[in-house]
Structure formats: C-alpha cells, structure tokens
mmCIF file of C-alpha atoms and ligand atoms in Angstrom:
data_model
loop_
_atom_site.group_PDB
_atom_site.id
_atom_site.type_symbol
_atom_site.label_atom_id
_atom_site.label_comp_id
_atom_site.label_asym_id
_atom_site.label_seq_id
_atom_site.Cartn_x
_atom_site.Cartn_y
_atom_site.Cartn_z
ATOM 1 C CA MET A 74 90.803 97.919 59.985
ATOM 2 C CA ASN A 75 88.986 95.191 58.035
ATOM 3 C CA TYR A 76 90.511 91.845 58.910
ATOM 4 C CA GLU A 77 91.074 89.059 56.370
ATOM 5 C CA THR A 78 93.432 86.685 58.180
ATOM 6 C CA ILE A 79 91.918 86.819 61.649
ATOM 7 C CA LEU A 80 88.425 86.957 63.124
ATOM 8 C CA TYR A 81 87.659 89.538 65.797
ATOM 9 C CA GLU A 82 84.563 89.182 67.906
ATOM 10 C CA ALA A 83 83.773 91.446 70.846
ATOM 11 C CA GLY A 84 81.016 90.088 73.091
ATOM 12 C CA PRO A 85 80.020 91.311 76.549
ATOM 13 C CA GLY A 86 83.315 91.836 78.365
ATOM 14 C CA VAL A 87 85.249 89.395 76.175
ATOM 15 C CA ALA A 88 87.045 89.867 72.851
ATOM 16 C CA THR A 89 88.032 86.766 70.905
ATOM 17 C CA ILE A 90 90.772 86.901 68.296
ATOM 18 C CA THR A 91 90.924 83.841 66.032
ATOM 19 C CA LEU A 92 93.950 83.254 63.807
ATOM 20 C CA ASN A 93 92.265 82.265 60.596
ATOM 21 C CA ARG A 94 94.511 80.688 57.968
ATOM 22 C CA PRO A 95 93.527 77.071 58.730
ATOM 23 C CA ASP A 96 94.883 75.661 55.438
ATOM 24 C CA LYS A 97 98.360 76.784 56.558
ATOM 25 C CA LEU A 98 97.758 75.772 60.176
ATOM 26 C CA ASN A 99 97.446 79.505 60.916
ATOM 27 C CA ALA A 100 101.016 80.270 59.889
ATOM 28 C CA PHE A 101 101.804 83.960 60.276
ATOM 29 C CA ASN A 102 102.259 86.056 57.162
ATOM 30 C CA ASP A 103 102.840 89.826 57.396
ATOM 31 C CA GLN A 104 99.152 90.575 57.142
ATOM 32 C CA MET A 105 98.212 88.224 59.976
ATOM 33 C CA ILE A 106 100.912 89.666 62.240
ATOM 34 C CA ARG A 107 99.668 93.193 61.468
ATOM 35 C CA GLU A 108 96.020 92.323 61.936
ATOM 36 C CA ALA A 109 96.574 90.447 65.214
ATOM 37 C CA THR A 110 98.585 93.414 66.544
ATOM 38 C CA ASP A 111 95.809 95.792 65.550
ATOM 39 C CA ALA A 112 93.141 93.565 67.119
ATOM 40 C CA PHE A 113 94.972 93.542 70.469
ATOM 41 C CA LYS A 114 95.302 97.327 70.252
ATOM 42 C CA GLN A 115 91.575 97.619 69.584
ATOM 43 C CA ALA A 116 90.754 95.308 72.512
ATOM 44 C CA GLY A 117 92.992 97.428 74.730
ATOM 45 C CA ARG A 118 91.250 100.666 73.770
ATOM 46 C CA ASP A 119 87.705 99.289 74.137
ATOM 47 C CA ASN A 120 86.684 99.785 77.768
ATOM 48 C CA SER A 121 83.893 97.237 77.435
ATOM 49 C CA VAL A 122 86.507 94.519 76.747
ATOM 50 C CA ARG A 123 87.954 93.173 79.998
ATOM 51 C CA VAL A 124 89.522 89.887 78.901
ATOM 52 C CA ILE A 125 90.871 88.696 75.553
ATOM 53 C CA VAL A 126 90.968 85.165 74.136
ATOM 54 C CA LEU A 127 93.411 84.218 71.380
ATOM 55 C CA THR A 128 92.806 80.959 69.525
ATOM 56 C CA GLY A 129 93.258 79.322 66.126
ATOM 57 C CA SER A 130 90.715 78.096 63.592
ATOM 58 C CA GLY A 131 90.825 74.508 62.403
ATOM 59 C CA ARG A 132 93.170 71.947 63.918
ATOM 60 C CA ALA A 133 96.122 74.181 64.864
ATOM 61 C CA PHE A 134 96.816 77.170 67.070
ATOM 62 C CA SER A 135 99.629 78.434 64.817
ATOM 63 C CA SER A 136 102.483 76.778 62.946
ATOM 64 C CA GLY A 137 104.604 79.922 63.309
ATOM 65 C CA GLN A 138 106.117 81.916 60.502
ATOM 66 C CA ASP A 139 104.735 81.115 57.027
ATOM 67 C CA LEU A 140 107.856 79.568 55.539
ATOM 68 C CA ALA A 141 106.573 79.683 51.952
ATOM 69 C CA ASP A 142 106.127 83.415 52.383
ATOM 70 C CA VAL A 143 109.704 83.791 53.669
ATOM 71 C CA GLN A 144 111.075 81.776 50.770
ATOM 72 C CA SER A 145 109.193 83.875 48.232
ATOM 73 C CA ARG A 146 110.889 87.047 49.511
ATOM 74 C CA GLY A 147 114.202 86.128 47.943
ATOM 75 C CA GLU A 148 117.698 87.112 49.042
ATOM 76 C CA GLY A 149 117.183 90.741 50.037
ATOM 77 C CA PHE A 150 114.754 89.785 52.796
ATOM 78 C CA SER A 151 115.972 90.682 56.288
ATOM 79 C CA ILE A 152 114.566 88.378 58.954
ATOM 80 C CA GLY A 153 115.837 90.759 61.660
ATOM 81 C CA GLU A 154 113.777 93.624 60.219
ATOM 82 C CA HIS A 155 110.816 91.309 59.698
ATOM 83 C CA LEU A 156 110.941 90.439 63.414
ATOM 84 C CA ARG A 157 111.428 94.043 64.547
ATOM 85 C CA GLN A 158 108.619 95.430 62.376
ATOM 86 C CA GLY A 159 106.251 92.508 62.904
ATOM 87 C CA TYR A 160 106.427 89.988 65.736
ATOM 88 C CA HIS A 161 108.083 92.386 68.175
ATOM 89 C CA ARG A 162 105.176 94.804 67.874
ATOM 90 C CA LEU A 163 102.695 91.986 68.369
ATOM 91 C CA ILE A 164 104.465 90.548 71.426
ATOM 92 C CA LYS A 165 104.938 93.981 73.030
ATOM 93 C CA GLN A 166 101.306 94.874 72.331
ATOM 94 C CA MET A 167 100.190 91.724 74.164
ATOM 95 C CA VAL A 168 102.490 92.196 77.141
ATOM 96 C CA SER A 169 101.693 95.891 77.553
ATOM 97 C CA LEU A 170 97.930 95.336 77.252
ATOM 98 C CA GLU A 171 96.735 95.685 80.839
ATOM 99 C CA LYS A 172 93.954 93.125 80.657
ATOM 100 C CA PRO A 173 94.234 89.332 80.983
ATOM 101 C CA ILE A 174 94.904 87.477 77.724
ATOM 102 C CA ILE A 175 94.060 83.774 77.517
ATOM 103 C CA ALA A 176 95.616 81.662 74.775
ATOM 104 C CA ALA A 177 93.082 78.917 74.018
ATOM 105 C CA VAL A 178 95.527 76.529 72.379
ATOM 106 C CA ASN A 179 93.423 74.194 70.250
ATOM 107 C CA GLY A 180 96.210 72.262 68.509
ATOM 108 C CA VAL A 181 99.838 72.537 67.536
ATOM 109 C CA ALA A 182 101.798 75.707 68.302
ATOM 110 C CA ALA A 183 105.141 75.775 66.498
ATOM 111 C CA GLY A 184 107.937 78.319 66.111
ATOM 112 C CA ALA A 185 106.684 81.879 66.494
ATOM 113 C CA GLY A 186 103.286 80.347 67.370
ATOM 114 C CA VAL A 187 104.883 79.235 70.656
ATOM 115 C CA GLY A 188 106.230 82.741 71.303
ATOM 116 C CA VAL A 189 102.797 84.246 70.761
ATOM 117 C CA ALA A 190 101.135 81.647 73.033
ATOM 118 C CA LEU A 191 103.722 82.415 75.724
ATOM 119 C CA ALA A 192 103.071 86.146 75.450
ATOM 120 C CA ALA A 193 99.515 85.483 76.662
ATOM 121 C CA ASP A 194 98.963 85.495 80.433
ATOM 122 C CA LEU A 195 97.185 82.155 80.767
ATOM 123 C CA ARG A 196 97.147 79.115 78.530
ATOM 124 C CA ILE A 197 94.081 76.880 78.488
ATOM 125 C CA VAL A 198 94.725 74.041 76.083
ATOM 126 C CA SER A 199 93.180 71.036 74.415
ATOM 127 C CA GLU A 200 94.662 67.585 75.086
ATOM 128 C CA LYS A 201 95.626 67.756 71.399
ATOM 129 C CA ALA A 202 97.786 70.845 71.875
ATOM 130 C CA THR A 203 101.524 70.458 71.441
ATOM 131 C CA PHE A 204 104.331 73.002 71.550
ATOM 132 C CA ILE A 205 107.264 72.669 69.142
ATOM 133 C CA LEU A 206 110.267 74.984 69.108
ATOM 134 C CA ALA A 207 110.555 74.236 65.409
ATOM 135 C CA PHE A 208 113.085 77.017 64.863
ATOM 136 C CA SER A 209 116.160 74.751 64.940
ATOM 137 C CA ARG A 210 114.560 72.437 62.349
ATOM 138 C CA VAL A 211 115.030 75.280 59.879
ATOM 139 C CA GLY A 212 118.387 76.385 61.286
ATOM 140 C CA LEU A 213 117.123 79.320 63.356
ATOM 141 C CA VAL A 214 117.250 80.371 66.992
ATOM 142 C CA PRO A 215 114.009 80.698 68.946
ATOM 143 C CA ASP A 216 112.444 84.138 68.494
ATOM 144 C CA SER A 217 109.255 86.103 69.163
ATOM 145 C CA GLY A 218 110.111 86.292 72.855
ATOM 146 C CA THR A 219 110.477 82.524 73.303
ATOM 147 C CA ASN A 220 114.011 82.906 74.744
ATOM 148 C CA TRP A 221 112.653 85.401 77.262
ATOM 149 C CA PHE A 222 109.422 83.699 78.319
ATOM 150 C CA LEU A 223 110.248 80.002 78.286
ATOM 151 C CA PRO A 224 113.321 79.780 80.591
ATOM 152 C CA ARG A 225 111.433 81.973 83.060
ATOM 153 C CA ILE A 226 108.581 79.480 83.121
ATOM 154 C CA ILE A 227 110.366 76.109 82.942
ATOM 155 C CA GLY A 228 114.025 76.900 83.644
ATOM 156 C CA TYR A 229 117.020 77.032 81.334
ATOM 157 C CA SER A 230 117.815 73.321 80.895
ATOM 158 C CA ARG A 231 114.327 72.293 79.864
ATOM 159 C CA ALA A 232 113.928 75.330 77.612
ATOM 160 C CA TYR A 233 117.291 74.770 75.942
ATOM 161 C CA GLU A 234 116.530 71.084 75.465
ATOM 162 C CA LEU A 235 113.286 71.976 73.663
ATOM 163 C CA ALA A 236 115.164 74.535 71.548
ATOM 164 C CA ILE A 237 117.824 72.144 70.297
ATOM 165 C CA THR A 238 115.732 68.980 69.961
ATOM 166 C CA ALA A 239 112.567 70.693 68.616
ATOM 167 C CA ASP A 240 110.737 67.809 70.293
ATOM 168 C CA ARG A 241 106.986 68.102 70.805
ATOM 169 C CA LEU A 242 106.024 69.211 74.305
ATOM 170 C CA THR A 243 102.697 67.512 74.946
ATOM 171 C CA ALA A 244 99.796 69.237 76.685
ATOM 172 C CA GLN A 245 100.185 66.971 79.717
ATOM 173 C CA LYS A 246 103.918 67.638 80.076
ATOM 174 C CA ALA A 247 103.277 71.357 79.514
ATOM 175 C CA LEU A 248 100.835 71.229 82.428
ATOM 176 C CA GLU A 249 103.373 69.444 84.665
ATOM 177 C CA TRP A 250 106.032 72.010 83.749
ATOM 178 C CA GLY A 251 103.764 75.003 84.335
ATOM 179 C CA VAL A 252 103.653 76.142 80.709
ATOM 180 C CA VAL A 253 99.875 75.806 80.650
ATOM 181 C CA ASN A 254 97.218 76.407 83.289
ATOM 182 C CA VAL A 255 94.528 73.927 82.261
ATOM 183 C CA VAL A 256 94.266 70.938 79.913
ATOM 184 C CA THR A 257 90.822 69.970 78.692
ATOM 185 C CA THR A 258 89.226 67.795 76.021
ATOM 186 C CA PRO A 259 89.083 69.313 72.521
ATOM 187 C CA GLU A 260 85.281 69.335 72.701
ATOM 188 C CA THR A 261 85.166 71.317 75.944
ATOM 189 C CA LEU A 262 88.017 73.754 75.243
ATOM 190 C CA MET A 263 85.932 76.853 74.514
ATOM 191 C CA GLU A 264 83.451 75.967 77.272
ATOM 192 C CA THR A 265 86.352 75.785 79.737
ATOM 193 C CA VAL A 266 87.701 79.084 78.444
ATOM 194 C CA ALA A 267 84.250 80.644 78.919
ATOM 195 C CA ALA A 268 84.209 79.437 82.537
ATOM 196 C CA TRP A 269 87.360 81.547 83.010
ATOM 197 C CA THR A 270 86.385 84.594 80.956
ATOM 198 C CA GLY A 271 83.006 84.967 82.707
ATOM 199 C CA PRO A 272 84.447 85.869 86.123
ATOM 200 C CA LEU A 273 87.411 87.742 84.611
ATOM 201 C CA ALA A 274 85.076 89.940 82.527
ATOM 202 C CA THR A 275 83.262 91.078 85.668
ATOM 203 C CA GLY A 276 86.375 91.360 87.834
ATOM 204 C CA PRO A 277 88.557 94.293 88.936
ATOM 205 C CA THR A 278 90.235 94.844 85.555
ATOM 206 C CA LEU A 279 92.425 97.701 86.750
ATOM 207 C CA ALA A 280 93.931 95.458 89.451
ATOM 208 C CA TYR A 281 94.360 92.563 86.981
ATOM 209 C CA GLY A 282 96.114 94.883 84.542
ATOM 210 C CA LEU A 283 98.422 96.440 87.106
ATOM 211 C CA ALA A 284 99.323 92.997 88.532
ATOM 212 C CA LYS A 285 100.422 92.051 85.010
ATOM 213 C CA ARG A 286 102.492 95.227 84.759
ATOM 214 C CA ALA A 287 104.057 94.661 88.203
ATOM 215 C CA MET A 288 105.047 91.066 87.487
ATOM 216 C CA HIS A 289 106.587 91.832 84.110
ATOM 217 C CA LYS A 290 108.441 94.832 85.496
ATOM 218 C CA SER A 291 109.715 92.840 88.497
ATOM 219 C CA TRP A 292 112.115 90.847 86.275
ATOM 220 C CA ASN A 293 114.290 93.929 85.985
ATOM 221 C CA LEU A 294 114.015 95.196 89.559
ATOM 222 C CA SER A 295 115.738 94.603 92.879
ATOM 223 C CA LEU A 296 113.506 93.593 95.800
ATOM 224 C CA ASP A 297 113.622 97.162 97.139
ATOM 225 C CA GLU A 298 112.561 98.546 93.770
ATOM 226 C CA ALA A 299 109.835 95.935 93.338
ATOM 227 C CA LEU A 300 108.390 96.667 96.785
ATOM 228 C CA ASP A 301 108.415 100.356 96.003
ATOM 229 C CA TYR A 302 106.689 99.773 92.674
ATOM 230 C CA GLU A 303 104.008 97.627 94.338
ATOM 231 C CA ALA A 304 103.312 100.446 96.788
ATOM 232 C CA HIS A 305 102.959 102.874 93.863
ATOM 233 C CA LEU A 306 100.489 100.590 92.059
ATOM 234 C CA GLN A 307 98.570 99.936 95.260
ATOM 235 C CA GLU A 308 98.091 103.703 95.662
ATOM 236 C CA ILE A 309 96.507 103.728 92.206
ATOM 237 C CA CYS A 310 94.247 100.750 92.976
ATOM 238 C CA SER A 311 93.265 102.161 96.345
ATOM 239 C CA ARG A 312 91.743 105.194 94.609
ATOM 240 C CA SER A 313 89.648 103.021 92.268
ATOM 241 C CA HIS A 314 85.932 102.340 92.309
ATOM 242 C CA ASP A 315 86.633 98.611 92.561
ATOM 243 C CA PHE A 316 88.673 98.914 95.762
ATOM 244 C CA GLU A 317 85.905 100.851 97.484
ATOM 245 C CA GLU A 318 83.285 98.438 96.167
ATOM 246 C CA GLY A 319 85.352 95.372 97.082
ATOM 247 C CA VAL A 320 85.818 96.449 100.680
ATOM 248 C CA ASN A 321 82.178 97.529 101.058
ATOM 249 C CA ALA A 322 80.942 94.252 99.564
ATOM 250 C CA PHE A 323 83.137 92.243 101.924
ATOM 251 C CA LEU A 324 81.926 94.112 105.005
ATOM 252 C CA GLU A 325 78.309 93.933 103.862
ATOM 253 C CA LYS A 326 78.678 90.201 103.114
ATOM 254 C CA ARG A 327 77.535 90.499 99.477
ATOM 255 C CA GLU A 328 79.001 89.950 96.003
ATOM 256 C CA ALA A 329 81.102 92.861 94.752
ATOM 257 C CA GLN A 330 79.867 94.641 91.617
ATOM 258 C CA PHE A 331 83.169 95.542 89.981
ATOM 259 C CA ARG A 332 83.256 97.991 87.081
ATOM 260 C CA GLY A 333 86.865 97.299 86.112
ATOM 261 C CA GLU A 334 87.942 100.802 87.066
HETATM 262 C C1 LIG B 21 102.807 75.670 56.596
HETATM 263 C C2 LIG B 21 103.490 75.918 57.813
HETATM 264 C C3 LIG B 21 104.349 77.015 57.880
HETATM 265 C C4 LIG B 21 103.817 77.493 55.669
HETATM 266 C C5 LIG B 21 102.281 74.173 58.068
HETATM 267 N N1 LIG B 21 104.478 77.773 56.790
HETATM 268 N N2 LIG B 21 102.987 76.463 55.546
HETATM 269 C C6 LIG B 21 110.359 84.196 62.267
HETATM 270 C C7 LIG B 21 110.692 85.198 61.329
HETATM 271 C C8 LIG B 21 111.107 84.940 60.025
HETATM 272 C C9 LIG B 21 111.461 83.814 59.482
HETATM 273 C C10 LIG B 21 111.441 82.546 59.987
HETATM 274 O O1 LIG B 21 110.941 82.176 61.188
HETATM 275 C C11 LIG B 21 110.469 82.860 62.215
HETATM 276 C C12 LIG B 21 110.075 82.087 63.355
HETATM 277 C C13 LIG B 21 109.431 80.755 63.077
HETATM 278 O O2 LIG B 21 108.265 80.615 63.317
HETATM 279 S S1 LIG B 21 110.461 79.521 62.514
HETATM 280 C C14 LIG B 21 109.445 78.109 62.570
HETATM 281 C C15 LIG B 21 108.427 78.077 61.467
HETATM 282 N N3 LIG B 21 107.536 76.936 61.625
HETATM 283 C C16 LIG B 21 107.901 75.686 61.361
HETATM 284 O O3 LIG B 21 109.013 75.362 61.019
HETATM 285 C C17 LIG B 21 106.793 74.654 61.467
HETATM 286 C C18 LIG B 21 106.485 74.108 60.106
HETATM 287 N N4 LIG B 21 105.368 73.175 60.178
HETATM 288 C C19 LIG B 21 105.490 71.921 60.643
HETATM 289 O O4 LIG B 21 106.521 71.477 61.066
HETATM 290 C C20 LIG B 21 104.268 71.071 60.599
HETATM 291 O O5 LIG B 21 103.358 71.645 59.685
HETATM 292 C C21 LIG B 21 103.576 70.945 61.969
HETATM 293 C C22 LIG B 21 104.444 70.103 62.904
HETATM 294 C C23 LIG B 21 103.275 72.297 62.607
HETATM 295 C C24 LIG B 21 102.216 70.213 61.780
HETATM 296 O O6 LIG B 21 102.432 69.010 61.037
HETATM 297 P P1 LIG B 21 101.216 68.260 60.363
HETATM 298 O O7 LIG B 21 100.121 68.135 61.328
HETATM 299 O O8 LIG B 21 101.777 67.007 59.779
HETATM 300 O O9 LIG B 21 100.686 69.239 59.200
HETATM 301 P P2 LIG B 21 101.345 69.518 57.771
HETATM 302 O O10 LIG B 21 102.810 69.641 57.881
HETATM 303 O O11 LIG B 21 100.821 68.531 56.784
HETATM 304 O O12 LIG B 21 100.758 70.993 57.432
HETATM 305 C C25 LIG B 21 99.476 71.193 56.856
HETATM 306 C C26 LIG B 21 99.604 72.271 55.793
HETATM 307 O O13 LIG B 21 100.026 73.491 56.417
HETATM 308 C C27 LIG B 21 100.678 71.931 54.768
HETATM 309 O O14 LIG B 21 100.257 72.472 53.533
HETATM 310 P P3 LIG B 21 99.694 71.482 52.365
HETATM 311 O O15 LIG B 21 99.449 72.407 51.206
HETATM 312 O O16 LIG B 21 100.743 70.452 52.104
HETATM 313 O O17 LIG B 21 98.436 70.901 52.939
HETATM 314 C C28 LIG B 21 101.880 72.709 55.262
HETATM 315 O O18 LIG B 21 102.783 73.028 54.248
HETATM 316 C C29 LIG B 21 101.231 73.962 55.802
HETATM 317 N N5 LIG B 21 102.069 74.582 56.812
HETATM 318 N N6 LIG B 21 103.124 74.958 58.683
HETATM 319 N N7 LIG B 21 104.991 77.346 59.024
#
C-alpha cells in the first residue's frame, strides 16, 4: 500500500510510523486509520522489525477524529459503523501485534488520539505532551478503547474525572499516574526513544510478544487460568533459540545474541 497520510520507515530492527497530517494536528480521517492499520500489519509480518514506534509529525501526536470529516458526512453517517470498521481494527491490530509498540507522544493527544496512544505498550513523551479526553466536549463518550485501557492504568475515579471534565492531563501528571513511562524534553524525545528501541530491537522478541499476549489475556482469566496460560507460553519460549542462547550466555558470562525467535 502506498501511504499518503502516514510515513512508514523500517530501519534495522525498528519500524517508525508517523501520523502525517500536521495541519490538522494529525486528526484521523478514514484514510489515515486504514493506512496506520496496514502499517502495523506490515510491521507485524516483517521478521526484521522487532519494535515499532508510533509518533506524530509537527506539534501534535493526534487530535483524534477529524471532526470536519465527520461533519461533511451528513446525516446518514453511522459513527458506530465508523468505529467498528476503522478504529477497532487499528486498536486490535496494535494489541494483537506481538512486538513492543512505543508511542512517542510529541504533543497533544486528544479524543481517539488518546485511545491509540493507550493501545501502545509504552509511552515515551515530550514535556509538551498532553492527553485530553475531548470526547465529552463534543457530546460523545470516550471510544477507541479508552474506556478499557484508562481505568486499568489509573483507576476508575481518575479516568472518569478526565472523561467528564475533558481537562488536559499534563505529561508530568501522566508520569505520576503511570500513564506514561518516560517524560523527556521535546528536543531529546526521539533520542530517548532510540535508547529504548536499540536494546528492544536486539532482544528476545518472541518472549516480549508472548508477555504482551499473556498480560492482555490475564484481564479475562482467573488466577488458575492465568497460571496455566503462563505455563503454556513458557513451554513455547523454552523451545526457542533465544532461551537456549540466553541460558548459555549467562553461564558463559557473555552477552546473549538474541535472534528474536
Ligand atoms: C482539527 C482537529 C480535529 C479537525 C485540530 N478535526 N481539525 C470517533 C469516531 C467518530 C466521530 C467522532 O469522534 C470519535 C472520537 C474522537 O476522537 S472525538 C474527539 C475529537 N477531537 C477533538 O474534539 C479535539 C479537537 N481539537 C482541539 O480541541 C484542539 O485542536 C486541540 C486541543 C487538540 C489543540 O488546540 P490548539 O493547539 O489550540 O490547536 P487548534 O485548535 O488551533 O488546531 C490547529 C488546526 O488543527 C486547526 O485548523 P486551522 O485551519 O484553524 O488551523 C484545527 O481546526 C485543526 N484541528 N483538531 N479533531
């Protein structure tokens, strides 16, 4: 697929997806949702890609749904179908992709932009980043997975407060509340991200991917079921190249040379 609303760059071990509608603060139109979904799919299929970075061009990460686009659709437009056919595919693609995804949040994330940032596994953000559950400003409920991710990260009361006030959550507060992993200066954002992607791109990707699967699946499991599922995944990992290499490297007191498989 040729992309027009995003940039896709696959370097050694790392794919970077850049939301690229800066004049609209990277608001999502149908094409951008489709292209971002496709780019994650491509990064998942490419064995040379072992970590994915999602960021925005210009001063924003994403201002969420393109509201001008919604308005232009007229009365017959079904937001429910738009979500099902668009954002839901994107969010599920991100969560089911068994490689770490880092959201490098360079500026404001609003509405569905928050949902997409939360669907990433780690958030490394600029001091200028803010998160706004702008949905209620336009008379909507949070969507794009926000109701699922956010209370799990910060608890119900804080999440509900952000939903009904649509107040800006600053980068610093987001760090205190565990929404983001790292806050850095705007100038050093991508450098900081690179300091994370370097080791992740040479790490045991299979184990990283299955840890992601185990943690997501655990929300719906009893302790007995979760323990059982861990044992199943550990069987898979224990037959991998990287397990053998990891143990050998430890015993031989050298750096492991993981292949991600
Ligand atoms: C925009 C947008 C935008 C279009 C900035 N759309 N142009 C899902 C499914 C279906 C339907 C509905 O919703 C959803 C989920 C959602 O995402 S609902 C929430 C949608 N997002 C919002 O309500 C946020 C709207 N944007 C804002 O509140 C502000 O732009 C923020 C706070 C993000 C940034 O404010 P400023 O830094 O002051 O920038 P700005 O407002 O001046 O925006 C710059 C330009 O970007 C401006 O265009 P212009 O031609 O005047 O320069 C905006 O119109 C445009 N833009 N967000 N979502």
